[in-house]
Structure formats: C-alpha cells, structure tokens
C-alpha cells in the first residue's frame, strides 16, 4: 500500500491502470493544464492523476483537489516548490508553473463539487478508524482526534486544515508516513509531524480508511446539519440504515495500547516529543483516574442520557437541546478537552466528586447544577441566547450533562480534593510579569492559525472547530478564563492542542495577557456602571476589566456587541 | 455511685444527709402523703426523698417527679406493685397506697413546675455524655440516641418515654443498671433492657451526667423553640455564652470502641441481642461504608452548609430554612436513620453516589436535586406547606442537603450500585401473603406505643419524635412508602427502632399492609379522578390506593383532610 511513485515511468504505468472517472458538469471550463497539460514543459494533464472530477486517485495516490480550498492548493504548490513537500512528479512541475497558472488551477479545483474517487482496501472497514478520528487518544498519547482540527467528518477547516473526507486512502496513508518520516514538512509548529509520530502504521491505515470511506459531499451536508439534531456527527450518519456502524474502538484504543510499532521516522526526534505537561506529572509518579471507556456506556435509559450529555458537551451551542441556552459559538469541550476526560484540562470527573463546594466567586456553596449553570452564564454567555438565561435544574440539558459527568466519574472517590489531574496545574509567576504586546507575537506565531487573526475562532463550514477567544462569540467578562492567571495556567498546560510544541511559562503568561486584553461580552453582573462593576467583581492585577490595556487603548469591559445568531 | 439503698436504715441515713430544697409555690396544696406520709402504714413523706419541689434527690437516688407525667407515675407505682420494679422502700409502700391516693399523688407531682435537684459528679461534664444522648451509636451497636425516644433534650414523650432532663444522676445510673441486669422490667418489648445491655457502665454514667445536668424547665423551653432556629437543640443551648460545650464524642464513640466492658447482667441474655439485620449482613462478610465522623466536619463555609444540611435533615418540618416546604410533621431522618448514615436504612451516601439515575416512577433520569425534591413532594407533602411546593434547586434547603449528602459520601466510589447497605434489603414474600387485619394486632403490640394508636405519631411537647404513619401529617399517596412491599422491607430491616425485638417477615408484611390501609394526603399526581389516578399511578398488588382495604371500608385515595399547620 505504501509503495510510492518513484519515477515517472512507474507513475504513468499506474495512471494507465486507473479508469477515468466521469468529468463533472462544471459551468466553468477547465484551464488547459487540467485537461491537456503542457507537453512543451513536460507537464502531463492534472486530470491524469487528480481525475477529471478532481476527486484524486488511489492508484496514483493523488489528492482529491475538488473543493479542497483555493488557498490550500496554492500553499501546496509552494510547498512543492520550496521543498517542504517532495514528489517525483509534482515537485518539478510546481516549479514550472507560473503564479497565475497556479491561481487559476486552484480556483478551478476549489470550485468543483467535492468529488471523491477513494477506494478503501477490502481488509479495512470505515469503523476501524473511526475511534481515532473522532476521539484521538488523549489519555495515553495526548493525541487529538483528527476532527478536532480537520472539522466534523473531516470536511476541512480553513486553509490550515484541509478536508480529509473522500481523500484517496493511498494518499492519506502516504502523507501520514511522510509527516512521520519528515519527508513532508511545512506544518505549522510541526503539528502534523507530532501527530504522525504518535501513530503506528496500522493506525494510520485505519484512520485513512475512515476518511477515505466518507463521501465528501454527504459529509459536508451532514456536518452542516450539526445543530439540527442531537447527534455527534459520525460515520453512522453516512451509512445506510441497517448497516452496523456503531463506533467501536479498535483493539489498540480499547486496550489502551497502540497497535503495532510507531511508524519509522528518521533523524532526530523533534523535542516536542518529550513529556507533555500531563506526561511530566506521570513521570513524577502521579496516576490519573480513568473514566470508563465510551464502549462501557450502559444501554439503558441512563445510558441514553449519558450519550445526550456527551453530545451536548461537544456541541453545546449547536445542539438541539442545549443550543437555545448558548449566546455564542462555544462548546464545553472547547476547554474541557477529550470531552471532559483529560487530566489537567479541568476534567469532569474531578468536578463531579468535588461539588457541592464553596466558591469565593459567589460567596456561597454551589451545587454541581449551579456550577454547570455558571458555565452557561459566563463561558456560554447565556444572556445573549435564544432563551436569554441558563438552563434550569430540571432541563434536559442539565440532567444530561450531570448524567454524563456522573458516569465519567464512575469509581472516583467522592470529595477527593487532591485527585491528580483536577483543574489544571497552577503556573508560577515569571520574573518579567506578563505583557500583552509580547503576547501578540506569541499569538501570531502559535495561536492565530487555529483561533484566527482576530481571535474569532476557526470554523468548518458553519461548525465551530476552534473556540473564539475574544469578541462577541467568546466567553464574557464574568468567565474565569478572562483572568490572566487562569488563562495562562490553562494555556501552559493544554495549548497548543495536543502540545505538539510547548510554550514557555513566559509565552503562556504573555499570550494570556494578550488574549484577555480584548473586548468581550458584558459581565452579566454588570451593575450599569463600569467603574462600579470593576470594583465589585474585578480589579486584580490579573484582570484587565476597566483598564485600557487592550491594543486599541479603549476602556475594556463595555462589552462586545452582541450580534444576533 | 451505684451503691443502692438496701435497707430502710441506710435509706434514711442517706436521706438525712440531703438538705431539703425549697418548696415550690404551688397553687394546689400537696396531698398529706407528700408532706407527712402515713406513719400508721409506715410510709414516710414522699418529699423526704423526692423533695418538696419534686425534683428528686441525688443522695436518695430518687426520681424527679415534677411534671413527669401523671400516667407515667401511675404506671410506675403499678410496676412497684407487680414486681417489674423492685425497690426496698417503694415496693412495699406502693402496695399500701390506694388507687385514689396514687392518682392524687400523680396529679400533684405532674402539676409541679419541672424542678431538678440533680448534681453531676465533679469528675464528669455535661459534654461527656452528649454524643450518645444525641446520636447514639448506630453503626457499631445499632444503639439509638436517647433523644430519639425521650425527645429533644430528654424532655419526655408521652407516657412511654419519661423526661430524663434534670433527673438525678444517681437515679439515672441506677435505672440503667437495673434495666441491664433485669432488676427493672416492664419496658415495652424489652427496649430499655436492649439499650442498657449495649452500654458500658462508664457510658451509662456519662449519659446520666448529660441529662442530669440539663435544667428541666429550660430544656422544655428550648425544645419548644425547635422550628424557630436553625439549630439542633443541644446542650450548647443551655450553657451560658462563653462556656465551651461543642459536642465532642467521648473517646469511646470517636474511636468507635465502647468504653469499658458492658454492664453486668444476669440470667440469659434475651434473644433480641442477636445479630440485627445489619449485623446479619456483617456476619456474612459485608463491610459498610463509613461516612466521616461528625467531628471531621470542615470548619469553613462548606462545613457550615453541611451542618445546616444535617440540621435540616433532622428537623425538616420545623427548621427555619426548610419548614416552609413541608406540609406535614415529617423529617428526613424519620426514615433515613442515624441522620442518613445507617446502612440498610437508605443511607444518603449510597444515594449520593448513585444519582443521576433513571427512575421508573418518573420515567426519566433524575438528578440528585430532583430526587430530593421528590422527597419533599411525596414524603413531606410539600403541596400542603406554607410555600405550597418543593424547594427549588437554588434554595438553601437543597444546597444544604446536597452538601450534607456529599460530605457523608466522602471517599465513596461514584456509581457503585452494589455498595453494601444501599437502600434496604428486599423482603421476600411469605406464603400467607399480607393482611391488614393481622397487621392491626402487630401494630397494637409493637408500634402503637411510639407511633400512636391512630398512627398519629409521637410528640415531645410540639416536637415530633415518632413519625406519623397515616393521616394528614404523614407521607402522601405518592410516596414510595405507601407501597406495602416497600414498607414491609423497611419495617423488617429497621423497626422497631434499634431492633430491640425482631419482627418476623410475616409480621412485617402484615403491619405494612395495616399501616398502608389508612387514608393519607392526596397523591400530588391526582388527575381529578380517583379511578383514573389509581390506574395511572397505582393498581399493583402492593398498593391499596383506590381499594376499600382500610379498617372502615371506605375508598382509599381520596386523601386525608389537610389541616392548617
């Protein structure tokens, strides 16, 4: 499967073996390079490998280009030119193409309907790779799910994270192998290399089979339906009724051992392969509580509520049941990683066993219901929601979330305040304090690709993939995360997602200060007077509410405009 | 201290050593026997030992008779006559007195203000015995607290349970010794003998010191204040400010080992000293979860809510915070014994770790908040309360109760459905089924003394001591306890209080049927039509709603009259 086209001869031999798929009924005429190539420059027609419908090919291990994103295609040609990618055919041709030709080709392919010519090898099934694609392997390898960046059902999220759905299986396997060996580079902060190095070859094949099996057009349609149903989009949505597709973990994930050896890589392992924050704790002898596996969820009425709770947790703002209480595009899982399972990212099992508890913020003992309602009030900015307030204690939203939390904590000892992995590790102050201007540089270098140049978050179609960090769609001035020390500690322990690089303490402090120096929705405790509100609820050194520390020097805390959703 | 007056000579010698207390300014003239005795019959003046104020004496180990209850005094004279009590002085004199004289004496003493001449030995302090008096020792010995029968602060509850407050220390110690040895009898079903046999001599002395130290009049006043404050009435209420009286367990209770050896008893230990239902489980190897000791309650804001929760739990209907949601005179502790700690009596720690959970009753997953609200709706009949509905999820009542439950479950594993001691043991059906008429006999023999001839419950002053079992002040037709199988299982495992006798399975079934064959407050789910309500929510073989199985043959389920409170 992993044989690669080492020469034009082999390449063309493979090409001839592939029946050409029907050309799309595109309104626009394809550029001549697509259909005819340029024999004078030795360039064969693009459609030879990528096929007339732009859906790529298995035999050529050629990418689906149709609807893949104009900027992404332009970027890849550049990668072939500058050596970040190396391919015996594409590398020399990329250098022959003019920028105008590249632009025209990119525009043409992006405008095609999202066709796919992928074929999954008969020994693999879609379900085999679904687990890693949907859930990753956070507890063992801090491995994010593919969909956490590439969007639900791998439909792609912006220029940084291309669609995986409907990509040829052989292309996907090759690329993961190339990331792992270093044959392919240019990934932001080495994030794909970090992912690929954590995968075994067998796992890469399974994940490739999962995405290759997804019909690209249907995946986009289903992903767009998020918010109209109670389900997490999954492969099951794409399967004819009656065909079993329950998400079962592959043996590796279920047994919490990886399947086979890691993929080979050459050269020195990059240093972000060292212990992650959680790994450091583990090295010190901490062992983390393990919530039950998703496969252990009971098949009864309670299990149904647990499932609804997890679905709400991961799709809060768009979920049919909970969406009406959310005034922005946030989801619980945006902060509580691995759907609330991950140690060091405020795991739910630790909260479940430690409430009711006294909270200084409210100066009273809060129940778990009230604590969760607090998330809606502040992080979800319920005031701007359809309902305009938090879900009641009796609502399905609260009952489902509590059921989910309860189940995740199965076996955890009630009241264990020191359970390892609770909350996230406190971050000590640095000698240089924190500075939003320094933080702006950190943000641009390491955060903007996902969260957007203006903190607006990242989307796959209409689905939020990376949480907005400031502005109208972000948490409001009452959320704990608006405090710089809280944000710095969270960022240090958990960002970038999967810790493919590790920020220094100083970077974490500075970028937290930058993030929280922007306007965001009003504090729901706003008294009507900014100075008074600052005095009553803010005013610490870690809190820019009521200051002019933001990039534009305006008074912070007036609250961002609330657009209608 | 335990030397007893073995002869008249010794008795009178002691008597002369006691300075006479001042006579009360009673409106009624004392009968001549009180002040002069009857030399012709060899009867000395009652006031010689019981003192002119009726407060008893330490030197004579003579009971306080003032305000002790007319019927109780009559009963004791009868006990001296029939040999249930043996006393060198009182036994012969009791036989000399006419019934008219007894009645006059009893009326006179009962009408006196509740004086006390008790003196606590200098080596003992009030606090030493407070723990056993207030809490007993349920987990180790299934030993009820003294106040569970004798009322708050030992002010007495009806003719069956005399006042202990202000009784002379020496009298109380002697009586406990007599119960234990069998020198004193006539206690209903042997309940005091069962209690005394579980106490060591040192414990009996401590408990005696506690009650002897309580000013009887003040105890009555404080007990009457129940419901006007948030506190459990305790010795602290009777102590001048500044004097430390925090309830600390004696070393025996804290270390969960009894202090010293059991008191000596002679003859064959009565068979109800065998393993209790909980004990039987323990004998089979079960070990019960132990909630933290009351002394471990944290001294912070959370601890304050825990304390409030326990107070609400034990005083629900009369508590300043929760009383307005209770439509009868029930308290949570009425069913959940030992303030929700006792294995086999639906302990709170087992509930805490098993909610949210699906409940067939509501056909949905209920949170713990909703489960507790259900208790208010059904067992507390909130519909007839001042507020008219259950406490909200945000109320102090719910937050305090959840805090208390959470703390009780400290260390228990979340979701352990099979935790030993959860709920109460299921009771198998018997060959003879169940029958309210047979149950009426069981009730009269073993239950009526505490719960009243008409199921109206038992009171100490205005304070409910024994829960009403039917009628307007009882749980309503929606409560789980109205089901005969549920009630039978609970009764078998937990009744009579402390299991000083054990009912047979048949007795438990029959008396449960009898109890639940009476009218009680309306099911809050009442549709407006009895037959329809029966069909929708009742109708099982264990449910008399909608039948005519009651003693008066009336249709059951119309709901008892709701008196204003």
JSON list of N, CA and C in Angstrom, two decimals, chain A residues 111-134:
[
{"chain": "A", "resi": 111, "resn": "UNK", "atom": "N", "xyz": [-13.57, 25.15, -7.01]},
{"chain": "A", "resi": 111, "resn": "UNK", "atom": "CA", "xyz": [-14.97, 25.39, -7.39]},
{"chain": "A", "resi": 111, "resn": "UNK", "atom": "C", "xyz": [-15.69, 24.11, -7.80]},
{"chain": "A", "resi": 112, "resn": "UNK", "atom": "N", "xyz": [-14.96, 23.02, -7.96]},
{"chain": "A", "resi": 112, "resn": "UNK", "atom": "CA", "xyz": [-15.62, 21.77, -8.34]},
{"chain": "A", "resi": 112, "resn": "UNK", "atom": "C", "xyz": [-16.46, 21.22, -7.19]},
{"chain": "A", "resi": 113, "resn": "UNK", "atom": "N", "xyz": [-17.50, 20.49, -7.49]},
{"chain": "A", "resi": 113, "resn": "UNK", "atom": "CA", "xyz": [-18.22, 19.79, -6.41]},
{"chain": "A", "resi": 113, "resn": "UNK", "atom": "C", "xyz": [-17.26, 18.81, -5.74]},
{"chain": "A", "resi": 114, "resn": "UNK", "atom": "N", "xyz": [-17.45, 18.59, -4.45]},
{"chain": "A", "resi": 114, "resn": "UNK", "atom": "CA", "xyz": [-16.48, 17.79, -3.69]},
{"chain": "A", "resi": 114, "resn": "UNK", "atom": "C", "xyz": [-16.54, 16.29, -4.04]},
{"chain": "A", "resi": 115, "resn": "UNK", "atom": "N", "xyz": [-15.97, 15.96, -5.16]},
{"chain": "A", "resi": 115, "resn": "UNK", "atom": "CA", "xyz": [-15.99, 14.58, -5.63]},
{"chain": "A", "resi": 115, "resn": "UNK", "atom": "C", "xyz": [-14.95, 13.74, -4.91]},
{"chain": "A", "resi": 116, "resn": "UNK", "atom": "N", "xyz": [-15.15, 12.45, -4.94]},
{"chain": "A", "resi": 116, "resn": "UNK", "atom": "CA", "xyz": [-14.16, 11.55, -4.34]},
{"chain": "A", "resi": 116, "resn": "UNK", "atom": "C", "xyz": [-14.05, 10.29, -5.18]},
{"chain": "A", "resi": 117, "resn": "UNK", "atom": "N", "xyz": [-12.85, 9.86, -5.39]},
{"chain": "A", "resi": 117, "resn": "UNK", "atom": "CA", "xyz": [-12.61, 8.59, -6.10]},
{"chain": "A", "resi": 117, "resn": "UNK", "atom": "C", "xyz": [-11.94, 7.58, -5.18]},
{"chain": "A", "resi": 118, "resn": "UNK", "atom": "N", "xyz": [-12.05, 7.81, -3.88]},
{"chain": "A", "resi": 118, "resn": "UNK", "atom": "CA", "xyz": [-11.33, 6.96, -2.94]},
{"chain": "A", "resi": 118, "resn": "UNK", "atom": "C", "xyz": [-11.91, 5.55, -2.90]},
{"chain": "A", "resi": 119, "resn": "UNK", "atom": "N", "xyz": [-11.05, 4.59, -2.67]},
{"chain": "A", "resi": 119, "resn": "UNK", "atom": "CA", "xyz": [-11.45, 3.19, -2.52]},
{"chain": "A", "resi": 119, "resn": "UNK", "atom": "C", "xyz": [-10.72, 2.63, -1.30]},
{"chain": "A", "resi": 120, "resn": "UNK", "atom": "N", "xyz": [-11.47, 2.08, -0.39]},
{"chain": "A", "resi": 120, "resn": "UNK", "atom": "CA", "xyz": [-10.87, 1.54, 0.83]},
{"chain": "A", "resi": 120, "resn": "UNK", "atom": "C", "xyz": [-10.47, 0.08, 0.59]},
{"chain": "A", "resi": 121, "resn": "UNK", "atom": "N", "xyz": [-9.26, -0.30, 0.98]},
{"chain": "A", "resi": 121, "resn": "UNK", "atom": "CA", "xyz": [-8.85, -1.70, 0.79]},
{"chain": "A", "resi": 121, "resn": "UNK", "atom": "C", "xyz": [-9.84, -2.64, 1.47]},
{"chain": "A", "resi": 122, "resn": "UNK", "atom": "N", "xyz": [-10.05, -3.79, 0.86]},
{"chain": "A", "resi": 122, "resn": "UNK", "atom": "CA", "xyz": [-11.10, -4.70, 1.37]},
{"chain": "A", "resi": 122, "resn": "UNK", "atom": "C", "xyz": [-10.84, -5.21, 2.78]},
{"chain": "A", "resi": 123, "resn": "UNK", "atom": "N", "xyz": [-9.61, -5.17, 3.22]},
{"chain": "A", "resi": 123, "resn": "UNK", "atom": "CA", "xyz": [-9.34, -5.68, 4.57]},
{"chain": "A", "resi": 123, "resn": "UNK", "atom": "C", "xyz": [-9.65, -4.65, 5.66]},
{"chain": "A", "resi": 124, "resn": "UNK", "atom": "N", "xyz": [-10.06, -3.46, 5.27]},
{"chain": "A", "resi": 124, "resn": "UNK", "atom": "CA", "xyz": [-10.34, -2.43, 6.27]},
{"chain": "A", "resi": 124, "resn": "UNK", "atom": "C", "xyz": [-11.79, -1.96, 6.14]},
{"chain": "A", "resi": 125, "resn": "UNK", "atom": "N", "xyz": [-12.35, -1.55, 7.28]},
{"chain": "A", "resi": 125, "resn": "UNK", "atom": "CA", "xyz": [-13.71, -1.02, 7.26]},
{"chain": "A", "resi": 125, "resn": "UNK", "atom": "C", "xyz": [-13.69, 0.41, 7.80]},
{"chain": "A", "resi": 126, "resn": "UNK", "atom": "N", "xyz": [-14.71, 1.16, 7.42]},
{"chain": "A", "resi": 126, "resn": "UNK", "atom": "CA", "xyz": [-14.79, 2.54, 7.90]},
{"chain": "A", "resi": 126, "resn": "UNK", "atom": "C", "xyz": [-14.69, 2.62, 9.42]},
{"chain": "A", "resi": 127, "resn": "UNK", "atom": "N", "xyz": [-15.40, 1.72, 10.08]},
{"chain": "A", "resi": 127, "resn": "UNK", "atom": "CA", "xyz": [-15.47, 1.80, 11.53]},
{"chain": "A", "resi": 127, "resn": "UNK", "atom": "C", "xyz": [-14.11, 1.60, 12.20]},
{"chain": "A", "resi": 128, "resn": "UNK", "atom": "N", "xyz": [-13.21, 0.92, 11.48]},
{"chain": "A", "resi": 128, "resn": "UNK", "atom": "CA", "xyz": [-11.92, 0.61, 12.11]},
{"chain": "A", "resi": 128, "resn": "UNK", "atom": "C", "xyz": [-11.19, 1.87, 12.55]},
{"chain": "A", "resi": 129, "resn": "UNK", "atom": "N", "xyz": [-11.31, 2.91, 11.76]},
{"chain": "A", "resi": 129, "resn": "UNK", "atom": "CA", "xyz": [-10.54, 4.11, 12.07]},
{"chain": "A", "resi": 129, "resn": "UNK", "atom": "C", "xyz": [-11.35, 5.19, 12.76]},
{"chain": "A", "resi": 130, "resn": "UNK", "atom": "N", "xyz": [-12.62, 4.89, 12.99]},
{"chain": "A", "resi": 130, "resn": "UNK", "atom": "CA", "xyz": [-13.50, 5.95, 13.49]},
{"chain": "A", "resi": 130, "resn": "UNK", "atom": "C", "xyz": [-13.08, 6.45, 14.87]},
{"chain": "A", "resi": 131, "resn": "UNK", "atom": "N", "xyz": [-12.64, 5.54, 15.70]},
{"chain": "A", "resi": 131, "resn": "UNK", "atom": "CA", "xyz": [-12.31, 5.93, 17.08]},
{"chain": "A", "resi": 131, "resn": "UNK", "atom": "C", "xyz": [-11.23, 7.00, 17.12]},
{"chain": "A", "resi": 132, "resn": "UNK", "atom": "N", "xyz": [-10.13, 6.74, 16.47]},
{"chain": "A", "resi": 132, "resn": "UNK", "atom": "CA", "xyz": [-9.06, 7.73, 16.49]},
{"chain": "A", "resi": 132, "resn": "UNK", "atom": "C", "xyz": [-9.48, 9.02, 15.79]},
{"chain": "A", "resi": 133, "resn": "UNK", "atom": "N", "xyz": [-10.26, 8.90, 14.74]},
{"chain": "A", "resi": 133, "resn": "UNK", "atom": "CA", "xyz": [-10.70, 10.09, 14.01]},
{"chain": "A", "resi": 133, "resn": "UNK", "atom": "C", "xyz": [-11.60, 10.96, 14.87]},
{"chain": "A", "resi": 134, "resn": "UNK", "atom": "N", "xyz": [-12.48, 10.33, 15.64]},
{"chain": "A", "resi": 134, "resn": "UNK", "atom": "CA", "xyz": [-13.44, 11.10, 16.44]},
{"chain": "A", "resi": 134, "resn": "UNK", "atom": "C", "xyz": [-12.90, 11.47, 17.82]}
]
